[in-house]
């Protein structure tokens, strides 16, 4: 029988990498909580309608990339391709509008999109997500952008570029849409197949098409900034002013329209110079009409999502630190069979002290066990002689120093030694 492998585009995050993910998640959690955000756990599948209406029927995500299935009762469900629509659904359904505003939430977890897999692009990927709901204040946009930048600073990431744009609002976007269509109409025949079909349904998306001909054709396209209404223009100016004040260097990119329809006003991305084609580590912006499009009242919102895989890839490429890789604190070796009961007792006494303690379960030779122990901070040896005298031999692997400790209390003494060793670490 053929061995079953994982589906295309998904990846196992194995122990050699999962500790790096844990580090990124920890840093993100600490930072988000520090900025006043609270964690929510959202479902991984939702009614398909939520994404069709929330993200937009004519977006690539909804048209081509959703994992949609019917449950046993014939309901159409979809594995979430992103978290924002779910977050807004949850805000509405749980009546969060009745409490103090804005509501600041974060979540982290897997998202699913049927995209062509390549470096940095998977069909199941993890996003770190923050959303602020219930405020129109441009300072909230700034808070979101700053939170992402502070995360990358803390992770030691460099070579990043912050691009911002305003995609307008329902009051001013139709005029821009028309200006763009008027500009592109004479060149309709030259656009790529996807853009031809976008022309009527979603012409703004033509601006971020990666096809070289489309790119060249949109080079001289009308600037969205010229079409913004006063409210959108003032909002964008306020966001930029505060970002400048905080020293965040941003570039305006009039092509930045983002793939999801719900954006209004601010749109932004953080790009990594070390990722190749899939270079966005983070994308976000304001979505003041999303709540209405899924049947709720008007609730302004702004947020970002950042892919963990791309963060870790960038950090690895740039040699950033992920903190310390977890390793064994104490390796317990029963030198002869007579000591095996005491060795097991010591193993669990060490673990009760919160230490990462291990012993051999495979009947390997003492020499082989010593080799494994060389990776640990301490090795403990127990033979019939030690058992008879109620002691344990403890070796500090870094220095080779060895001493005997009374068996009772040995675990606590080793924990103190480890703490001192930690203190000496640079
Ligand atoms: P989006 O939800 O499309 O705005 O994407 C936000 C962020 O999620 C991107 O900047 C990436 O870091 C990450 N991301 C989006 N799609 C994928 C994917 N297919 N594989 C890996 N990461 C992704």
PDB file of C-alpha atoms in Angstrom, residues 129-330:
ATOM      1  CA  UNK A 129      -4.173  38.883  13.761  1.00  0.00           C
ATOM      2  CA  UNK A 130      -5.204  42.051  15.609  1.00  0.00           C
ATOM      3  CA  UNK A 131      -8.392  44.046  15.132  1.00  0.00           C
ATOM      4  CA  UNK A 132      -9.740  47.233  16.717  1.00  0.00           C
ATOM      5  CA  UNK A 133     -13.497  47.595  16.365  1.00  0.00           C
ATOM      6  CA  UNK A 134     -15.684  50.612  17.052  1.00  0.00           C
ATOM      7  CA  UNK A 135     -13.447  53.626  16.385  1.00  0.00           C
ATOM      8  CA  UNK A 136     -12.979  55.930  13.398  1.00  0.00           C
ATOM      9  CA  UNK A 137      -9.994  57.691  14.989  1.00  0.00           C
ATOM     10  CA  UNK A 138      -6.897  57.687  12.724  1.00  0.00           C
ATOM     11  CA  UNK A 139      -4.826  57.117  15.880  1.00  0.00           C
ATOM     12  CA  UNK A 140      -6.236  53.599  15.877  1.00  0.00           C
ATOM     13  CA  UNK A 141      -4.836  53.008  12.378  1.00  0.00           C
ATOM     14  CA  UNK A 142      -1.509  54.250  13.730  1.00  0.00           C
ATOM     15  CA  UNK A 143      -1.744  51.883  16.704  1.00  0.00           C
ATOM     16  CA  UNK A 144      -2.258  48.931  14.381  1.00  0.00           C
ATOM     17  CA  UNK A 145       0.645  49.830  12.105  1.00  0.00           C
ATOM     18  CA  UNK A 146       2.926  50.599  15.063  1.00  0.00           C
ATOM     19  CA  UNK A 147       2.037  47.304  16.729  1.00  0.00           C
ATOM     20  CA  UNK A 148       3.179  45.373  13.678  1.00  0.00           C
ATOM     21  CA  UNK A 149       6.374  47.416  13.383  1.00  0.00           C
ATOM     22  CA  UNK A 150       7.161  47.038  17.085  1.00  0.00           C
ATOM     23  CA  UNK A 151       6.707  43.275  16.737  1.00  0.00           C
ATOM     24  CA  UNK A 152       9.276  43.151  13.937  1.00  0.00           C
ATOM     25  CA  UNK A 153      11.631  45.411  15.912  1.00  0.00           C
ATOM     26  CA  UNK A 154      11.439  43.114  18.928  1.00  0.00           C
ATOM     27  CA  UNK A 155      12.053  40.095  16.724  1.00  0.00           C
ATOM     28  CA  UNK A 156      15.153  41.817  15.358  1.00  0.00           C
ATOM     29  CA  UNK A 157      13.882  41.899  11.760  1.00  0.00           C
ATOM     30  CA  UNK A 158      15.457  44.373   9.358  1.00  0.00           C
ATOM     31  CA  UNK A 159      15.289  45.249   5.663  1.00  0.00           C
ATOM     32  CA  UNK A 160      11.546  45.921   5.881  1.00  0.00           C
ATOM     33  CA  UNK A 161       9.543  48.452   3.947  1.00  0.00           C
ATOM     34  CA  UNK A 162       6.205  49.881   5.053  1.00  0.00           C
ATOM     35  CA  UNK A 163       3.905  50.815   2.194  1.00  0.00           C
ATOM     36  CA  UNK A 164       0.669  52.687   2.792  1.00  0.00           C
ATOM     37  CA  UNK A 165      -2.194  53.886   0.673  1.00  0.00           C
ATOM     38  CA  UNK A 166      -5.765  55.015   0.985  1.00  0.00           C
ATOM     39  CA  UNK A 167      -8.356  53.072  -0.967  1.00  0.00           C
ATOM     40  CA  UNK A 168     -11.078  55.640  -0.310  1.00  0.00           C
ATOM     41  CA  UNK A 169     -14.602  54.922   0.849  1.00  0.00           C
ATOM     42  CA  UNK A 170     -17.999  54.280  -0.777  1.00  0.00           C
ATOM     43  CA  UNK A 171     -18.376  58.043  -1.226  1.00  0.00           C
ATOM     44  CA  UNK A 172     -15.235  58.574  -3.303  1.00  0.00           C
ATOM     45  CA  UNK A 173     -14.282  55.140  -4.622  1.00  0.00           C
ATOM     46  CA  UNK A 174     -16.870  55.049  -7.454  1.00  0.00           C
ATOM     47  CA  UNK A 175     -15.291  58.160  -8.985  1.00  0.00           C
ATOM     48  CA  UNK A 176     -11.847  56.589  -8.808  1.00  0.00           C
ATOM     49  CA  UNK A 177     -13.154  53.309 -10.182  1.00  0.00           C
ATOM     50  CA  UNK A 178     -14.590  55.188 -13.142  1.00  0.00           C
ATOM     51  CA  UNK A 179     -11.411  57.201 -13.700  1.00  0.00           C
ATOM     52  CA  UNK A 180      -9.403  53.986 -13.699  1.00  0.00           C
ATOM     53  CA  UNK A 181     -11.783  52.257 -16.110  1.00  0.00           C
ATOM     54  CA  UNK A 182     -11.732  55.264 -18.447  1.00  0.00           C
ATOM     55  CA  UNK A 183      -7.948  55.209 -18.398  1.00  0.00           C
ATOM     56  CA  UNK A 184      -7.682  51.452 -19.019  1.00  0.00           C
ATOM     57  CA  UNK A 185     -10.545  51.042 -21.514  1.00  0.00           C
ATOM     58  CA  UNK A 186      -8.415  51.742 -24.617  1.00  0.00           C
ATOM     59  CA  UNK A 187      -5.969  49.036 -23.441  1.00  0.00           C
ATOM     60  CA  UNK A 188      -8.554  46.448 -22.419  1.00  0.00           C
ATOM     61  CA  UNK A 189      -7.388  44.004 -25.108  1.00  0.00           C
ATOM     62  CA  UNK A 190      -3.811  44.105 -23.806  1.00  0.00           C
ATOM     63  CA  UNK A 191      -4.644  43.188 -20.194  1.00  0.00           C
ATOM     64  CA  UNK A 192      -4.085  39.644 -18.929  1.00  0.00           C
ATOM     65  CA  UNK A 193      -7.083  37.284 -18.781  1.00  0.00           C
ATOM     66  CA  UNK A 194      -7.681  37.825 -15.062  1.00  0.00           C
ATOM     67  CA  UNK A 195      -7.546  41.605 -15.407  1.00  0.00           C
ATOM     68  CA  UNK A 196      -9.956  41.569 -18.368  1.00  0.00           C
ATOM     69  CA  UNK A 197     -12.491  39.933 -16.092  1.00  0.00           C
ATOM     70  CA  UNK A 198     -11.599  42.318 -13.244  1.00  0.00           C
ATOM     71  CA  UNK A 199     -12.190  45.352 -15.461  1.00  0.00           C
ATOM     72  CA  UNK A 200     -15.939  45.510 -14.834  1.00  0.00           C
ATOM     73  CA  UNK A 201     -16.193  43.699 -11.545  1.00  0.00           C
ATOM     74  CA  UNK A 202     -13.182  44.887  -9.542  1.00  0.00           C
ATOM     75  CA  UNK A 203     -10.965  47.231 -11.586  1.00  0.00           C
ATOM     76  CA  UNK A 204      -8.882  48.388  -8.586  1.00  0.00           C
ATOM     77  CA  UNK A 205      -7.389  44.898  -8.401  1.00  0.00           C
ATOM     78  CA  UNK A 206      -5.790  45.468 -11.816  1.00  0.00           C
ATOM     79  CA  UNK A 207      -3.418  47.846 -10.030  1.00  0.00           C
ATOM     80  CA  UNK A 208      -1.713  45.055  -8.098  1.00  0.00           C
ATOM     81  CA  UNK A 209      -1.598  42.484 -10.900  1.00  0.00           C
ATOM     82  CA  UNK A 210       1.879  40.947 -11.110  1.00  0.00           C
ATOM     83  CA  UNK A 211       1.716  40.501 -14.924  1.00  0.00           C
ATOM     84  CA  UNK A 212       4.414  42.703 -16.533  1.00  0.00           C
ATOM     85  CA  UNK A 213       2.128  44.050 -19.298  1.00  0.00           C
ATOM     86  CA  UNK A 214      -0.602  44.959 -16.805  1.00  0.00           C
ATOM     87  CA  UNK A 215       2.009  46.557 -14.568  1.00  0.00           C
ATOM     88  CA  UNK A 216       3.317  48.672 -17.441  1.00  0.00           C
ATOM     89  CA  UNK A 217      -0.209  49.633 -18.508  1.00  0.00           C
ATOM     90  CA  UNK A 218      -1.168  50.838 -15.036  1.00  0.00           C
ATOM     91  CA  UNK A 219       2.066  52.810 -14.607  1.00  0.00           C
ATOM     92  CA  UNK A 220       0.442  56.094 -15.624  1.00  0.00           C
ATOM     93  CA  UNK A 221      -2.987  55.301 -14.152  1.00  0.00           C
ATOM     94  CA  UNK A 222      -4.843  58.047 -12.280  1.00  0.00           C
ATOM     95  CA  UNK A 223      -3.681  58.500  -8.706  1.00  0.00           C
ATOM     96  CA  UNK A 224      -6.216  57.453  -6.076  1.00  0.00           C
ATOM     97  CA  UNK A 225      -5.068  60.407  -3.946  1.00  0.00           C
ATOM     98  CA  UNK A 226      -6.598  62.786  -6.506  1.00  0.00           C
ATOM     99  CA  UNK A 227     -10.023  61.159  -6.091  1.00  0.00           C
ATOM    100  CA  UNK A 228     -10.236  60.973  -2.311  1.00  0.00           C
ATOM    101  CA  UNK A 229     -13.090  62.828  -0.622  1.00  0.00           C
ATOM    102  CA  UNK A 230     -12.188  65.359   2.076  1.00  0.00           C
ATOM    103  CA  UNK A 231     -12.848  62.899   4.876  1.00  0.00           C
ATOM    104  CA  UNK A 232     -10.583  60.213   3.390  1.00  0.00           C
ATOM    105  CA  UNK A 233      -7.885  62.755   2.540  1.00  0.00           C
ATOM    106  CA  UNK A 234      -7.887  64.188   6.077  1.00  0.00           C
ATOM    107  CA  UNK A 235      -7.861  60.707   7.595  1.00  0.00           C
ATOM    108  CA  UNK A 236      -4.876  59.649   5.494  1.00  0.00           C
ATOM    109  CA  UNK A 237      -2.998  62.864   6.313  1.00  0.00           C
ATOM    110  CA  UNK A 238      -3.629  62.323  10.042  1.00  0.00           C
ATOM    111  CA  UNK A 239      -2.359  58.729   9.888  1.00  0.00           C
ATOM    112  CA  UNK A 240       0.779  59.748   8.020  1.00  0.00           C
ATOM    113  CA  UNK A 241       1.498  62.679  10.338  1.00  0.00           C
ATOM    114  CA  UNK A 242       1.383  60.495  13.469  1.00  0.00           C
ATOM    115  CA  UNK A 243       3.435  57.770  11.826  1.00  0.00           C
ATOM    116  CA  UNK A 244       6.072  60.351  10.907  1.00  0.00           C
ATOM    117  CA  UNK A 245       5.971  61.604  14.487  1.00  0.00           C
ATOM    118  CA  UNK A 246       6.783  58.092  15.696  1.00  0.00           C
ATOM    119  CA  UNK A 247       9.645  57.808  13.247  1.00  0.00           C
ATOM    120  CA  UNK A 248       8.077  55.105  11.071  1.00  0.00           C
ATOM    121  CA  UNK A 249       9.357  55.581   7.564  1.00  0.00           C
ATOM    122  CA  UNK A 250       6.610  54.753   5.096  1.00  0.00           C
ATOM    123  CA  UNK A 251       6.272  54.887   1.341  1.00  0.00           C
ATOM    124  CA  UNK A 252       3.001  55.690  -0.379  1.00  0.00           C
ATOM    125  CA  UNK A 253       2.195  53.066  -2.989  1.00  0.00           C
ATOM    126  CA  UNK A 254      -0.785  54.000  -5.092  1.00  0.00           C
ATOM    127  CA  UNK A 255      -0.906  50.437  -6.422  1.00  0.00           C
ATOM    128  CA  UNK A 256      -1.576  49.024  -2.981  1.00  0.00           C
ATOM    129  CA  UNK A 257      -5.229  48.009  -3.064  1.00  0.00           C
ATOM    130  CA  UNK A 258      -4.999  44.691  -1.168  1.00  0.00           C
ATOM    131  CA  UNK A 259      -6.808  41.538  -2.159  1.00  0.00           C
ATOM    132  CA  UNK A 260      -9.868  41.854   0.027  1.00  0.00           C
ATOM    133  CA  UNK A 261     -12.798  44.108  -0.833  1.00  0.00           C
ATOM    134  CA  UNK A 262     -13.618  45.288   2.638  1.00  0.00           C
ATOM    135  CA  UNK A 263     -10.835  47.844   2.945  1.00  0.00           C
ATOM    136  CA  UNK A 264     -11.731  51.521   3.222  1.00  0.00           C
ATOM    137  CA  UNK A 265      -9.325  54.411   3.746  1.00  0.00           C
ATOM    138  CA  UNK A 266      -6.012  53.109   5.125  1.00  0.00           C
ATOM    139  CA  UNK A 267      -4.404  50.075   3.501  1.00  0.00           C
ATOM    140  CA  UNK A 268      -0.866  49.026   4.346  1.00  0.00           C
ATOM    141  CA  UNK A 269       1.653  46.251   3.957  1.00  0.00           C
ATOM    142  CA  UNK A 270       5.040  45.483   5.416  1.00  0.00           C
ATOM    143  CA  UNK A 271       7.381  43.989   2.833  1.00  0.00           C
ATOM    144  CA  UNK A 272      10.514  41.997   3.517  1.00  0.00           C
ATOM    145  CA  UNK A 273      13.501  42.429   1.241  1.00  0.00           C
ATOM    146  CA  UNK A 274      14.531  38.845   2.021  1.00  0.00           C
ATOM    147  CA  UNK A 275      11.510  36.832   0.928  1.00  0.00           C
ATOM    148  CA  UNK A 276      11.494  36.808  -2.873  1.00  0.00           C
ATOM    149  CA  UNK A 277       8.138  36.827  -4.685  1.00  0.00           C
ATOM    150  CA  UNK A 278       5.918  36.362  -1.624  1.00  0.00           C
ATOM    151  CA  UNK A 279       7.397  39.364   0.138  1.00  0.00           C
ATOM    152  CA  UNK A 280       4.506  40.621   2.304  1.00  0.00           C
ATOM    153  CA  UNK A 281       5.026  39.778   5.971  1.00  0.00           C
ATOM    154  CA  UNK A 282       1.971  41.712   7.007  1.00  0.00           C
ATOM    155  CA  UNK A 283      -1.092  43.336   5.510  1.00  0.00           C
ATOM    156  CA  UNK A 284      -3.886  45.329   6.987  1.00  0.00           C
ATOM    157  CA  UNK A 285      -5.960  48.444   7.040  1.00  0.00           C
ATOM    158  CA  UNK A 286      -9.339  49.906   7.806  1.00  0.00           C
ATOM    159  CA  UNK A 287     -12.651  48.248   6.946  1.00  0.00           C
ATOM    160  CA  UNK A 288     -15.447  50.548   8.040  1.00  0.00           C
ATOM    161  CA  UNK A 289     -18.154  48.787   5.996  1.00  0.00           C
ATOM    162  CA  UNK A 290     -17.420  45.147   6.725  1.00  0.00           C
ATOM    163  CA  UNK A 291     -19.903  44.879   9.612  1.00  0.00           C
ATOM    164  CA  UNK A 292     -22.702  46.229   7.434  1.00  0.00           C
ATOM    165  CA  UNK A 293     -21.843  43.923   4.560  1.00  0.00           C
ATOM    166  CA  UNK A 294     -22.395  40.920   6.829  1.00  0.00           C
ATOM    167  CA  UNK A 295     -25.748  42.228   8.013  1.00  0.00           C
ATOM    168  CA  UNK A 296     -24.755  44.233  11.099  1.00  0.00           C
ATOM    169  CA  UNK A 297     -24.903  47.934  11.959  1.00  0.00           C
ATOM    170  CA  UNK A 298     -22.123  50.333  10.981  1.00  0.00           C
ATOM    171  CA  UNK A 299     -19.006  49.390  12.973  1.00  0.00           C
ATOM    172  CA  UNK A 300     -15.694  50.907  11.904  1.00  0.00           C
ATOM    173  CA  UNK A 301     -12.679  48.636  12.227  1.00  0.00           C
ATOM    174  CA  UNK A 302      -8.971  48.408  11.505  1.00  0.00           C
ATOM    175  CA  UNK A 303      -6.499  45.548  11.837  1.00  0.00           C
ATOM    176  CA  UNK A 304      -3.609  43.559  10.430  1.00  0.00           C
ATOM    177  CA  UNK A 305      -2.675  39.956   9.778  1.00  0.00           C
ATOM    178  CA  UNK A 306       0.892  38.718   9.618  1.00  0.00           C
ATOM    179  CA  UNK A 307       1.968  35.258   8.479  1.00  0.00           C
ATOM    180  CA  UNK A 308       4.140  33.347  10.941  1.00  0.00           C
ATOM    181  CA  UNK A 309       5.810  31.297   8.194  1.00  0.00           C
ATOM    182  CA  UNK A 310       7.029  34.462   6.473  1.00  0.00           C
ATOM    183  CA  UNK A 311       8.149  36.032   9.754  1.00  0.00           C
ATOM    184  CA  UNK A 312      10.194  32.921  10.611  1.00  0.00           C
ATOM    185  CA  UNK A 313      11.608  32.706   7.058  1.00  0.00           C
ATOM    186  CA  UNK A 314      12.702  36.348   7.210  1.00  0.00           C
ATOM    187  CA  UNK A 315      14.214  35.919  10.670  1.00  0.00           C
ATOM    188  CA  UNK A 316      16.142  32.815   9.584  1.00  0.00           C
ATOM    189  CA  UNK A 317      17.384  34.574   6.470  1.00  0.00           C
ATOM    190  CA  UNK A 318      18.552  37.514   8.597  1.00  0.00           C
ATOM    191  CA  UNK A 319      20.100  35.396  11.365  1.00  0.00           C
ATOM    192  CA  UNK A 320      17.749  36.796  14.023  1.00  0.00           C
ATOM    193  CA  UNK A 321      17.680  35.213  17.464  1.00  0.00           C
ATOM    194  CA  UNK A 322      14.760  33.018  18.484  1.00  0.00           C
ATOM    195  CA  UNK A 323      15.847  32.944  22.107  1.00  0.00           C
ATOM    196  CA  UNK A 324      17.230  29.659  23.366  1.00  0.00           C
ATOM    197  CA  UNK A 325      16.324  26.338  21.785  1.00  0.00           C
ATOM    198  CA  UNK A 326      14.800  24.105  24.449  1.00  0.00           C
ATOM    199  CA  UNK A 327      17.280  21.481  25.610  1.00  0.00           C
ATOM    200  CA  UNK A 328      17.499  18.871  28.327  1.00  0.00           C
ATOM    201  CA  UNK A 329      18.372  20.247  31.762  1.00  0.00           C
ATOM    202  CA  UNK A 330      19.261  16.962  33.412  1.00  0.00           C
TER     203      UNK A 330
END
